[in-house]
Amino acid sequence: QEQVVESGGGLVQPGESLRLSCAASGFTLDQHAIGWFRQAPGKEREEVACIASITNSDGRTYYADSVKGRFTISRDSTKNTAYLQMNSLKPEDTAIYYCATDKSGQGCTIRAAPDWYDYWGQGTQVTVSS
């Protein structure tokens, strides 16, 4: 059964760092595009970062302006796991973070809408507060 599971969320102070993990099972993550999305209470879901498949697409990355220079998306092929490294965290980064994957591998390359993505995790809470 194909699924992804997020982990690594928690409570941190402003300026600190956190690394989220997205473990995939039932498929090869290298063949998928990977997107990280977040949603805060009362706000729309937004894409914060994505990475295209390097085998089925061009491997490009995208970052939202609000996180550019602070967040880094990556994948570890041997662990079949994707990561979101979050540095210099701010209170406005507080949200539930979701990992999603696209089996075509092209979702990030073509800047696809969220409904293009096939598999979604259950989310992990990130809270940034002093």
mmCIF file of C-alpha atoms in Angstrom, residues 7-94:
data_model
loop_
_atom_site.group_PDB
_atom_site.id
_atom_site.type_symbol
_atom_site.label_atom_id
_atom_site.label_comp_id
_atom_site.label_asym_id
_atom_site.label_seq_id
_atom_site.Cartn_x
_atom_site.Cartn_y
_atom_site.Cartn_z
ATOM 1 C CA SER A 7 7.542 13.192 11.505
ATOM 2 C CA GLY A 8 9.820 15.668 13.260
ATOM 3 C CA GLY A 9 7.411 18.406 14.246
ATOM 4 C CA GLY A 10 7.430 19.992 17.668
ATOM 5 C CA LEU A 11 7.749 23.169 19.719
ATOM 6 C CA VAL A 12 10.792 25.395 19.166
ATOM 7 C CA GLN A 13 11.773 28.974 19.950
ATOM 8 C CA PRO A 14 12.194 31.658 17.266
ATOM 9 C CA GLY A 15 15.541 31.382 15.501
ATOM 10 C CA GLU A 16 15.901 27.661 16.138
ATOM 11 C CA SER A 17 15.880 24.852 13.574
ATOM 12 C CA LEU A 18 13.813 21.761 12.898
ATOM 13 C CA ARG A 19 13.996 18.958 10.338
ATOM 14 C CA LEU A 20 10.843 17.270 9.091
ATOM 15 C CA SER A 21 10.930 13.788 7.565
ATOM 16 C CA CYS A 22 8.612 12.200 5.001
ATOM 17 C CA ALA A 23 8.991 8.426 4.887
ATOM 18 C CA ALA A 24 7.540 6.725 1.813
ATOM 19 C CA SER A 25 6.495 3.097 1.501
ATOM 20 C CA GLY A 26 4.998 1.049 -1.317
ATOM 21 C CA PHE A 27 6.731 3.054 -4.064
ATOM 22 C CA THR A 28 10.093 4.515 -5.026
ATOM 23 C CA LEU A 29 10.256 8.124 -3.909
ATOM 24 C CA ASP A 30 12.919 9.044 -6.487
ATOM 25 C CA GLN A 31 10.310 8.584 -9.218
ATOM 26 C CA HIS A 32 7.914 11.100 -7.614
ATOM 27 C CA ALA A 33 7.820 14.819 -7.197
ATOM 28 C CA ILE A 34 7.642 15.808 -3.515
ATOM 29 C CA GLY A 35 5.840 18.805 -2.102
ATOM 30 C CA TRP A 36 5.747 20.244 1.402
ATOM 31 C CA PHE A 37 2.597 22.186 2.263
ATOM 32 C CA ARG A 38 1.472 23.922 5.432
ATOM 33 C CA GLN A 39 -1.795 25.185 6.843
ATOM 34 C CA ALA A 40 -2.306 27.490 9.809
ATOM 35 C CA PRO A 41 -5.690 27.981 11.522
ATOM 36 C CA GLY A 42 -7.914 30.296 9.509
ATOM 37 C CA LYS A 43 -5.522 30.412 6.565
ATOM 38 C CA GLU A 44 -5.348 28.726 3.172
ATOM 39 C CA ARG A 45 -3.048 25.792 2.576
ATOM 40 C CA GLU A 46 0.168 26.944 0.937
ATOM 41 C CA GLU A 47 3.032 25.173 -0.783
ATOM 42 C CA VAL A 48 6.328 25.998 0.903
ATOM 43 C CA ALA A 49 8.713 23.832 -1.139
ATOM 44 C CA CYS A 50 8.827 21.096 -3.759
ATOM 45 C CA ILE A 51 11.351 19.002 -5.655
ATOM 46 C CA ALA A 52 10.786 17.281 -8.995
ATOM 47 C CA SER A 53 11.764 13.708 -9.777
ATOM 48 C CA ILE A 54 15.276 13.496 -11.211
ATOM 49 C CA THR A 55 14.382 10.333 -13.163
ATOM 50 C CA ASN A 56 10.936 11.321 -14.486
ATOM 51 C CA SER A 57 11.564 15.072 -14.610
ATOM 52 C CA ASP A 58 14.376 17.586 -14.163
ATOM 53 C CA GLY A 59 14.915 17.580 -10.381
ATOM 54 C CA ARG A 60 14.234 21.293 -9.962
ATOM 55 C CA THR A 61 13.268 22.806 -6.619
ATOM 56 C CA TYR A 62 10.826 25.561 -5.693
ATOM 57 C CA TYR A 63 10.520 27.622 -2.517
ATOM 58 C CA ALA A 64 7.857 30.064 -1.471
ATOM 59 C CA ASP A 65 9.153 33.596 -0.969
ATOM 60 C CA SER A 66 8.277 33.410 2.721
ATOM 61 C CA VAL A 67 10.739 30.544 3.334
ATOM 62 C CA LYS A 68 13.378 31.090 0.641
ATOM 63 C CA GLY A 69 16.860 31.107 2.140
ATOM 64 C CA ARG A 70 15.667 29.466 5.357
ATOM 65 C CA PHE A 71 14.172 26.114 4.265
ATOM 66 C CA THR A 72 15.800 23.337 2.213
ATOM 67 C CA ILE A 73 14.034 20.360 0.628
ATOM 68 C CA SER A 74 15.943 17.151 -0.107
ATOM 69 C CA ARG A 75 15.569 13.399 -0.560
ATOM 70 C CA ASP A 76 17.634 10.408 0.559
ATOM 71 C CA SER A 77 17.265 7.625 -2.006
ATOM 72 C CA THR A 78 18.684 4.888 0.221
ATOM 73 C CA LYS A 79 16.145 5.641 2.960
ATOM 74 C CA ASN A 80 13.264 6.393 0.558
ATOM 75 C CA THR A 81 12.693 9.517 2.640
ATOM 76 C CA ALA A 82 12.330 13.224 1.918
ATOM 77 C CA TYR A 83 13.238 16.038 4.303
ATOM 78 C CA LEU A 84 12.449 19.661 4.958
ATOM 79 C CA GLN A 85 15.230 21.420 6.862
ATOM 80 C CA MET A 86 13.823 24.551 8.506
ATOM 81 C CA ASN A 87 16.262 27.127 9.869
ATOM 82 C CA SER A 88 15.752 30.536 11.475
ATOM 83 C CA LEU A 89 12.178 29.649 12.342
ATOM 84 C CA LYS A 90 9.674 32.439 12.928
ATOM 85 C CA PRO A 91 6.327 32.467 14.756
ATOM 86 C CA GLU A 92 4.579 32.835 11.394
ATOM 87 C CA ASP A 93 5.957 29.412 10.408
ATOM 88 C CA THR A 94 3.595 27.833 12.941
#
